[in-house]
Amino acid sequence: MNSSTPTKLAVLGTGGTIAGAAVDPMDNVGYAAAQVGVAQLLGSVPALPRLLGACELVTEQVAQIDSKDMTWAVLYTLWQRVTHHLSQSDVMGVVITHGTDTLAETAYFLHCVLSPELLSAKPVVLTCAMRPASALAPDGPQNVLDAVAVALTPSANGVMAVCAGTVHGAEHVQKVDTYRRDAFDSGDYGPLAYVEEGALRQLKNWPAPGAKPIGEAVHRQAQSNDWPRVEIVMNHVGASGAMVDALLAQRAAGALDVPVLRGLVVAGTGNGTIHADLHAALRRAQSAGVQVVRASCCQRGRVLPSGDVDLFPDSQGLSAVKARIDLVLSLMMA
Ligand code: SIN
């Protein structure tokens, strides 16, 4: 693209609190998410035209949901639409407005499935809000401005999340707060950058693409909404393994209307530790052909090799929800 070619930025709306509305502007919790369309949302950011300059916005409402209700079908649509926009030679990057609750999962999913060629050249920036659009002091407009500033940075590439002036990489970002505006953290890894008055202070390299070999088989399964069933179980005081045994019984019964259980992620305590009774149930699951991955509930650190590490492979530093996405994709690629 030569310097006189007008550039575009695609902004895809999916819903969330950033598009939420409450009757009472003082009500920051009793609101309905996903009420305001993405074009209207952008229209409420007065400084946006100045930041964009000659860059044109292209908007698309891919979904309008509370992100707690995110589905594989919506993720697949988002994957396809992001691919479409990134593939346009005049589109510099994509911004996605999203609910905070499952933003980290969507970011990680896109990081894994988007083509490395596209991702190593252009950015995909997810953003969100912790206060609805109708609030006395909504945080969405500033987050949108910051996300656009990141997406317009000429060298930017990879999948990122921007919230409260902090830029996180898709692999490490986690929601860590139920209420405060600065709700995300990247654990030990730390943020990639800060956005300060529209300028980027970059601390780390842009995130390398997930580079999973997503072939035709994955596309076929995703298109027909045939995602392997992987559940998450948690270790805790008195964890009995009853949930795992119930899932195995359902699997053995072979009910046609319930997807077959293919994998389990155990969100272990501490260094991925698992109660002896839950451990025994997970071994039964493994013997029945279910893949088991061990993650940790801890927000920092990773599961380090211990005596029984070979029995359940660890999540390679991924949180339980991201390890689940990883396992779903690897089962599809198998
Ligand atoms: C959502 O995740 O869609 C609702 C909560 C939020 O965006 O903060």
GROMACS .gro file of C-alpha atoms and ligand atoms in nm:
model
  342
    1MET     CA    1   0.000   0.000   0.000
    2ASN     CA    2   0.150   0.339  -0.089
    3SER     CA    3   0.127   0.632   0.149
    4SER     CA    4  -0.152   0.803  -0.048
    5THR     CA    5  -0.385   0.501  -0.022
    6PRO     CA    6  -0.661   0.574   0.228
    7THR     CA    7  -0.648   0.325   0.513
    8LYS     CA    8  -0.931   0.163   0.704
    9LEU     CA    9  -0.979   0.024   1.050
   10ALA     CA   10  -1.247  -0.240   1.109
   11VAL     CA   11  -1.436  -0.227   1.440
   12LEU     CA   12  -1.642  -0.537   1.517
   13GLY     CA   13  -1.904  -0.526   1.792
   14THR     CA   14  -1.995  -0.831   1.998
   15GLY     CA   15  -2.184  -0.674   2.292
   16GLY     CA   16  -2.073  -0.666   2.657
   17THR     CA   17  -2.090  -0.398   2.923
   18ILE     CA   18  -1.922  -0.154   2.687
   19ALA     CA   19  -2.252  -0.169   2.496
   20GLY     CA   20  -2.461  -0.199   2.814
   21ALA     CA   21  -2.735   0.029   2.944
   22ALA     CA   22  -2.901   0.084   3.282
   23VAL     CA   23  -3.209   0.290   3.365
   24ASP     CA   24  -3.019   0.465   3.645
   25PRO     CA   25  -2.683   0.624   3.549
   26MET     CA   26  -2.565   0.557   3.906
   27ASP     CA   27  -2.622   0.184   3.864
   28ASN     CA   28  -2.294   0.017   3.766
   29VAL     CA   29  -2.406  -0.340   3.821
   30GLY     CA   30  -2.780  -0.372   3.755
   31TYR     CA   31  -2.764  -0.303   3.383
   32ALA     CA   32  -2.829  -0.505   3.070
   33ALA     CA   33  -2.519  -0.580   2.863
   34ALA     CA   34  -2.522  -0.561   2.481
   35GLN     CA   35  -2.784  -0.290   2.417
   36VAL     CA   36  -2.599  -0.029   2.208
   37GLY     CA   37  -2.484  -0.103   1.854
   38VAL     CA   38  -2.117  -0.069   1.766
   39ALA     CA   39  -2.172   0.226   1.528
   40GLN     CA   40  -2.361   0.419   1.798
   41LEU     CA   41  -2.092   0.328   2.049
   42LEU     CA   42  -1.821   0.476   1.829
   43GLY     CA   43  -2.035   0.782   1.770
   44SER     CA   44  -2.022   0.851   2.144
   45VAL     CA   45  -1.642   0.891   2.141
   46PRO     CA   46  -1.592   1.259   2.048
   47ALA     CA   47  -1.214   1.244   2.015
   48LEU     CA   48  -1.222   0.949   1.775
   49PRO     CA   49  -1.229   1.143   1.443
   50ARG     CA   50  -0.920   1.341   1.550
   51LEU     CA   51  -0.731   1.023   1.635
   52LEU     CA   52  -0.837   0.853   1.310
   53GLY     CA   53  -0.735   1.140   1.081
   54ALA     CA   54  -0.777   1.015   0.723
   55CYS     CA   55  -0.829   0.656   0.836
   56GLU     CA   56  -1.184   0.539   0.766
   57LEU     CA   57  -1.383   0.325   1.010
   58VAL     CA   58  -1.565   0.014   0.890
   59THR     CA   59  -1.807  -0.121   1.151
   60GLU     CA   60  -1.978  -0.456   1.177
   61GLN     CA   61  -2.206  -0.597   1.446
   62VAL     CA   62  -2.089  -0.959   1.462
   63ALA     CA   63  -2.293  -1.041   1.774
   64GLN     CA   64  -2.481  -0.857   2.048
   65ILE     CA   65  -2.442  -1.068   2.360
   66ASP     CA   66  -2.339  -1.065   2.723
   67SER     CA   67  -2.003  -1.240   2.690
   68LYS     CA   68  -2.091  -1.489   2.966
   69ASP     CA   69  -2.314  -1.640   2.695
   70MET     CA   70  -2.035  -1.669   2.437
   71THR     CA   71  -2.064  -1.978   2.217
   72TRP     CA   72  -1.836  -2.164   1.979
   73ALA     CA   73  -2.068  -2.058   1.695
   74VAL     CA   74  -2.012  -1.688   1.770
   75LEU     CA   75  -1.638  -1.747   1.806
   76TYR     CA   76  -1.635  -1.913   1.466
   77THR     CA   77  -1.823  -1.621   1.306
   78LEU     CA   78  -1.581  -1.379   1.469
   79TRP     CA   79  -1.283  -1.578   1.339
   80GLN     CA   80  -1.427  -1.564   0.986
   81ARG     CA   81  -1.511  -1.193   1.000
   82VAL     CA   82  -1.173  -1.095   1.147
   83THR     CA   83  -1.004  -1.299   0.875
   84HIS     CA   84  -1.213  -1.123   0.612
   85HIS     CA   85  -1.122  -0.774   0.736
   86LEU     CA   86  -0.753  -0.849   0.796
   87SER     CA   87  -0.730  -0.989   0.443
   88GLN     CA   88  -0.829  -0.653   0.288
   89SER     CA   89  -0.512  -0.476   0.177
   90ASP     CA   90  -0.641  -0.134   0.288
   91VAL     CA   91  -0.742  -0.248   0.639
   92MET     CA   92  -0.471  -0.170   0.896
   93GLY     CA   93  -0.618  -0.380   1.174
   94VAL     CA   94  -0.926  -0.487   1.364
   95VAL     CA   95  -1.069  -0.364   1.694
   96ILE     CA   96  -1.327  -0.583   1.869
   97THR     CA   97  -1.559  -0.452   2.138
   98HIS     CA   98  -1.633  -0.737   2.380
   99GLY     CA   99  -1.765  -0.815   2.727
  100THR     CA  100  -1.498  -0.846   2.992
  101ASP     CA  101  -1.612  -1.181   3.130
  102THR     CA  102  -1.485  -1.406   2.850
  103LEU     CA  103  -1.266  -1.154   2.666
  104ALA     CA  104  -0.948  -1.344   2.761
  105GLU     CA  105  -1.087  -1.665   2.608
  106THR     CA  106  -1.191  -1.496   2.283
  107ALA     CA  107  -0.852  -1.327   2.258
  108TYR     CA  108  -0.672  -1.657   2.310
  109PHE     CA  109  -0.897  -1.838   2.061
  110LEU     CA  110  -0.827  -1.577   1.790
  111HIS     CA  111  -0.455  -1.587   1.875
  112CYS     CA  112  -0.461  -1.964   1.807
  113VAL     CA  113  -0.677  -1.978   1.495
  114LEU     CA  114  -0.600  -1.666   1.292
  115SER     CA  115  -0.349  -1.720   1.015
  116PRO     CA  116   0.009  -1.640   1.127
  117GLU     CA  117   0.063  -1.455   0.798
  118LEU     CA  118  -0.219  -1.211   0.875
  119LEU     CA  119  -0.138  -1.184   1.245
  120SER     CA  120   0.229  -1.115   1.198
  121ALA     CA  121   0.138  -0.817   0.978
  122LYS     CA  122  -0.167  -0.660   1.146
  123PRO     CA  123  -0.313  -0.615   1.495
  124VAL     CA  124  -0.636  -0.747   1.643
  125VAL     CA  125  -0.722  -0.542   1.952
  126LEU     CA  126  -1.002  -0.644   2.187
  127THR     CA  127  -1.144  -0.384   2.419
  128CYS     CA  128  -1.423  -0.362   2.674
  129ALA     CA  129  -1.561  -0.169   2.969
  130MET     CA  130  -1.643  -0.227   3.333
  131ARG     CA  131  -1.913   0.043   3.337
  132PRO     CA  132  -2.211   0.046   3.101
  133ALA     CA  133  -2.241   0.306   2.825
  134SER     CA  134  -2.518   0.476   3.028
  135ALA     CA  135  -2.306   0.519   3.344
  136LEU     CA  136  -2.220   0.852   3.498
  137ALA     CA  137  -1.856   0.788   3.409
  138PRO     CA  138  -1.835   0.514   3.145
  139ASP     CA  139  -1.487   0.374   3.077
  140GLY     CA  140  -1.577   0.240   2.731
  141PRO     CA  141  -1.501   0.557   2.530
  142GLN     CA  142  -1.146   0.588   2.665
  143ASN     CA  143  -1.086   0.215   2.617
  144VAL     CA  144  -1.205   0.244   2.255
  145LEU     CA  145  -0.974   0.539   2.196
  146ASP     CA  146  -0.680   0.348   2.347
  147ALA     CA  147  -0.759   0.036   2.143
  148VAL     CA  148  -0.776   0.243   1.824
  149ALA     CA  149  -0.445   0.410   1.913
  150VAL     CA  150  -0.285   0.064   1.944
  151ALA     CA  151  -0.444  -0.062   1.621
  152LEU     CA  152  -0.320   0.246   1.431
  153THR     CA  153   0.037   0.202   1.550
  154PRO     CA  154   0.218   0.117   1.224
  155SER     CA  155   0.425  -0.175   1.358
  156ALA     CA  156   0.148  -0.330   1.572
  157ASN     CA  157   0.060  -0.695   1.516
  158GLY     CA  158  -0.085  -0.996   1.697
  159VAL     CA  159  -0.387  -1.035   1.924
  160MET     CA  160  -0.405  -0.801   2.222
  161ALA     CA  161  -0.649  -0.673   2.484
  162VAL     CA  162  -0.664  -0.310   2.590
  163CYS     CA  163  -0.830  -0.203   2.913
  164ALA     CA  164  -0.769   0.094   3.145
  165GLY     CA  165  -0.470   0.213   2.944
  166THR     CA  166  -0.287  -0.121   2.961
  167VAL     CA  167  -0.212  -0.347   2.664
  168HIS     CA  168  -0.201  -0.723   2.732
  169GLY     CA  169  -0.104  -1.012   2.504
  170ALA     CA  170  -0.374  -1.273   2.430
  171GLU     CA  171  -0.180  -1.560   2.581
  172HIS     CA  172  -0.132  -1.410   2.926
  173VAL     CA  173  -0.429  -1.177   2.979
  174GLN     CA  174  -0.678  -1.270   3.253
  175LYS     CA  175  -0.971  -1.088   3.409
  176VAL     CA  176  -0.872  -1.048   3.774
  177ASP     CA  177  -1.126  -0.806   3.920
  178THR     CA  178  -1.505  -0.823   3.946
  179TYR     CA  179  -1.566  -0.447   3.963
  180ARG     CA  180  -1.269  -0.215   3.921
  181ARG     CA  181  -1.205  -0.052   3.585
  182ASP     CA  182  -0.850  -0.189   3.568
  183ALA     CA  183  -0.982  -0.543   3.560
  184PHE     CA  184  -0.713  -0.726   3.363
  185ASP     CA  185  -0.366  -0.853   3.439
  186SER     CA  186  -0.097  -1.053   3.261
  187GLY     CA  187   0.041  -1.226   3.571
  188ASP     CA  188   0.416  -1.290   3.580
  189TYR     CA  189   0.451  -1.192   3.216
  190GLY     CA  190   0.330  -0.837   3.267
  191PRO     CA  191   0.172  -0.596   3.018
  192LEU     CA  192   0.299  -0.537   2.665
  193ALA     CA  193   0.251  -0.161   2.673
  194TYR     CA  194   0.065   0.134   2.821
  195VAL     CA  195  -0.140   0.390   2.626
  196GLU     CA  196  -0.077   0.736   2.768
  197GLU     CA  197  -0.259   1.035   2.616
  198GLY     CA  198  -0.293   0.846   2.290
  199ALA     CA  199   0.076   0.753   2.276
  200LEU     CA  200   0.205   0.401   2.317
  201ARG     CA  201   0.479   0.322   2.570
  202GLN     CA  202   0.583  -0.023   2.455
  203LEU     CA  203   0.752  -0.254   2.708
  204LYS     CA  204   0.767  -0.580   2.516
  205ASN     CA  205   0.755  -0.712   2.160
  206TRP     CA  206   0.418  -0.755   1.995
  207PRO     CA  207   0.275  -1.102   2.061
  208ALA     CA  208   0.391  -1.374   1.820
  209PRO     CA  209   0.096  -1.552   1.652
  210GLY     CA  210  -0.025  -1.875   1.816
  211ALA     CA  211   0.081  -2.056   1.497
  212LYS     CA  212  -0.132  -2.367   1.538
  213PRO     CA  213  -0.153  -2.568   1.215
  214ILE     CA  214  -0.523  -2.499   1.161
  215GLY     CA  215  -0.605  -2.706   0.856
  216GLU     CA  216  -0.914  -2.798   0.656
  217ALA     CA  217  -1.027  -3.053   0.916
  218VAL     CA  218  -1.061  -2.784   1.184
  219HIS     CA  219  -1.248  -2.554   0.946
  220ARG     CA  220  -1.487  -2.835   0.852
  221GLN     CA  221  -1.564  -2.923   1.214
  222ALA     CA  222  -1.599  -2.558   1.317
  223GLN     CA  223  -1.828  -2.486   1.025
  224SER     CA  224  -2.060  -2.768   1.127
  225ASN     CA  225  -2.040  -2.657   1.493
  226ASP     CA  226  -1.877  -2.988   1.582
  227TRP     CA  227  -1.646  -2.883   1.866
  228PRO     CA  228  -1.503  -3.160   2.086
  229ARG     CA  229  -1.658  -3.155   2.431
  230VAL     CA  230  -1.402  -3.060   2.697
  231GLU     CA  231  -1.514  -2.982   3.052
  232ILE     CA  232  -1.332  -2.816   3.341
  233VAL     CA  233  -1.328  -2.965   3.691
  234MET     CA  234  -1.181  -2.793   3.993
  235ASN     CA  235  -0.980  -2.917   4.287
  236HIS     CA  236  -1.097  -2.803   4.629
  237VAL     CA  237  -1.143  -2.927   4.983
  238GLY     CA  238  -1.329  -3.256   4.962
  239ALA     CA  239  -1.306  -3.280   4.581
  240SER     CA  240  -1.453  -3.627   4.534
  241GLY     CA  241  -1.432  -3.708   4.167
  242ALA     CA  242  -1.811  -3.755   4.158
  243MET     CA  243  -1.845  -3.498   3.878
  244VAL     CA  244  -1.589  -3.682   3.666
  245ASP     CA  245  -1.760  -4.016   3.731
  246ALA     CA  246  -2.098  -3.863   3.635
  247LEU     CA  247  -1.947  -3.740   3.308
  248LEU     CA  248  -1.796  -4.082   3.244
  249ALA     CA  249  -2.128  -4.253   3.313
  250GLN     CA  250  -2.298  -4.018   3.066
  251ARG     CA  251  -2.023  -4.093   2.815
  252ALA     CA  252  -2.063  -4.467   2.860
  253ALA     CA  253  -2.443  -4.441   2.822
  254GLY     CA  254  -2.378  -4.290   2.477
  255ALA     CA  255  -2.685  -4.063   2.467
  256LEU     CA  256  -2.717  -3.931   2.113
  257ASP     CA  257  -2.828  -3.582   2.217
  258VAL     CA  258  -2.523  -3.518   2.437
  259PRO     CA  259  -2.181  -3.461   2.281
  260VAL     CA  260  -1.926  -3.726   2.377
  261LEU     CA  261  -1.681  -3.613   2.644
  262ARG     CA  262  -1.336  -3.595   2.482
  263GLY     CA  263  -1.130  -3.400   2.733
  264LEU     CA  264  -1.106  -3.269   3.088
  265VAL     CA  265  -0.903  -2.979   3.221
  266VAL     CA  266  -0.844  -2.995   3.593
  267ALA     CA  267  -0.800  -2.656   3.757
  268GLY     CA  268  -0.573  -2.778   4.032
  269THR     CA  269  -0.477  -2.607   4.354
  270GLY     CA  270  -0.127  -2.460   4.397
  271ASN     CA  271   0.117  -2.632   4.163
  272GLY     CA  272  -0.173  -2.813   3.992
  273THR     CA  273  -0.230  -3.042   4.289
  274ILE     CA  274  -0.534  -3.269   4.286
  275HIS     CA  275  -0.723  -3.442   4.574
  276ALA     CA  276  -0.650  -3.816   4.579
  277ASP     CA  277  -1.016  -3.903   4.507
  278LEU     CA  278  -1.042  -3.660   4.214
  279HIS     CA  279  -0.703  -3.785   4.092
  280ALA     CA  280  -0.832  -4.144   4.090
  281ALA     CA  281  -1.142  -4.038   3.894
  282LEU     CA  282  -0.928  -3.852   3.641
  283ARG     CA  283  -0.717  -4.166   3.597
  284ARG     CA  284  -1.038  -4.357   3.524
  285ALA     CA  285  -1.126  -4.090   3.267
  286GLN     CA  286  -0.785  -4.127   3.105
  287SER     CA  287  -0.827  -4.505   3.089
  288ALA     CA  288  -1.161  -4.450   2.916
  289GLY     CA  289  -0.985  -4.243   2.645
  290VAL     CA  290  -1.055  -3.893   2.778
  291GLN     CA  291  -0.760  -3.653   2.755
  292VAL     CA  292  -0.677  -3.485   3.084
  293VAL     CA  293  -0.477  -3.162   3.118
  294ARG     CA  294  -0.365  -3.013   3.448
  295ALA     CA  295  -0.379  -2.637   3.506
  296SER     CA  296  -0.366  -2.430   3.824
  297CYS     CA  297  -0.618  -2.193   3.980
  298CYS     CA  298  -0.330  -1.969   4.088
  299GLN     CA  299  -0.308  -1.641   3.902
  300ARG     CA  300   0.068  -1.642   3.881
  301GLY     CA  301   0.327  -1.907   3.805
  302ARG     CA  302   0.283  -2.224   3.604
  303VAL     CA  303   0.248  -2.594   3.686
  304LEU     CA  304   0.601  -2.725   3.736
  305PRO     CA  305   0.701  -3.091   3.694
  306SER     CA  306   0.625  -3.301   3.999
  307GLY     CA  307   0.617  -3.677   4.070
  308ASP     CA  308   0.306  -3.757   3.867
  309VAL     CA  309   0.353  -3.500   3.592
  310ASP     CA  310   0.359  -3.764   3.320
  311LEU     CA  311   0.015  -3.886   3.420
  312PHE     CA  312  -0.155  -3.557   3.334
  313PRO     CA  313   0.027  -3.320   3.098
  314ASP     CA  314   0.036  -2.965   3.229
  315SER     CA  315  -0.125  -2.665   3.064
  316GLN     CA  316   0.205  -2.499   2.965
  317GLY     CA  317   0.128  -2.196   3.177
  318LEU     CA  318  -0.224  -2.148   3.039
  319SER     CA  319  -0.518  -2.080   3.271
  320ALA     CA  320  -0.781  -2.356   3.287
  321VAL     CA  321  -1.018  -2.180   3.045
  322LYS     CA  322  -0.741  -2.122   2.790
  323ALA     CA  323  -0.609  -2.478   2.836
  324ARG     CA  324  -0.961  -2.592   2.750
  325ILE     CA  325  -0.954  -2.395   2.421
  326ASP     CA  326  -0.612  -2.540   2.349
  327LEU     CA  327  -0.732  -2.894   2.411
  328VAL     CA  328  -1.045  -2.845   2.198
  329LEU     CA  329  -0.830  -2.726   1.907
  330SER     CA  330  -0.573  -3.003   1.945
  331LEU     CA  331  -0.852  -3.265   1.949
  332MET     CA  332  -0.984  -3.111   1.627
  333MET     CA  333  -0.638  -3.125   1.471
  334ALA     CA  334  -0.573  -3.485   1.579
  335SIN     C1  335  -1.994  -0.921   2.957
  335SIN     O1  336  -1.891  -0.986   2.979
  335SIN     O2  337  -2.051  -0.920   2.848
  335SIN     C2  338  -2.058  -0.845   3.069
  335SIN     C3  339  -1.961  -0.797   3.169
  335SIN     C4  340  -1.865  -0.695   3.115
  335SIN     O3  341  -1.851  -0.670   2.996
  335SIN     O4  342  -1.794  -0.636   3.202
   0.00000   0.00000   0.00000
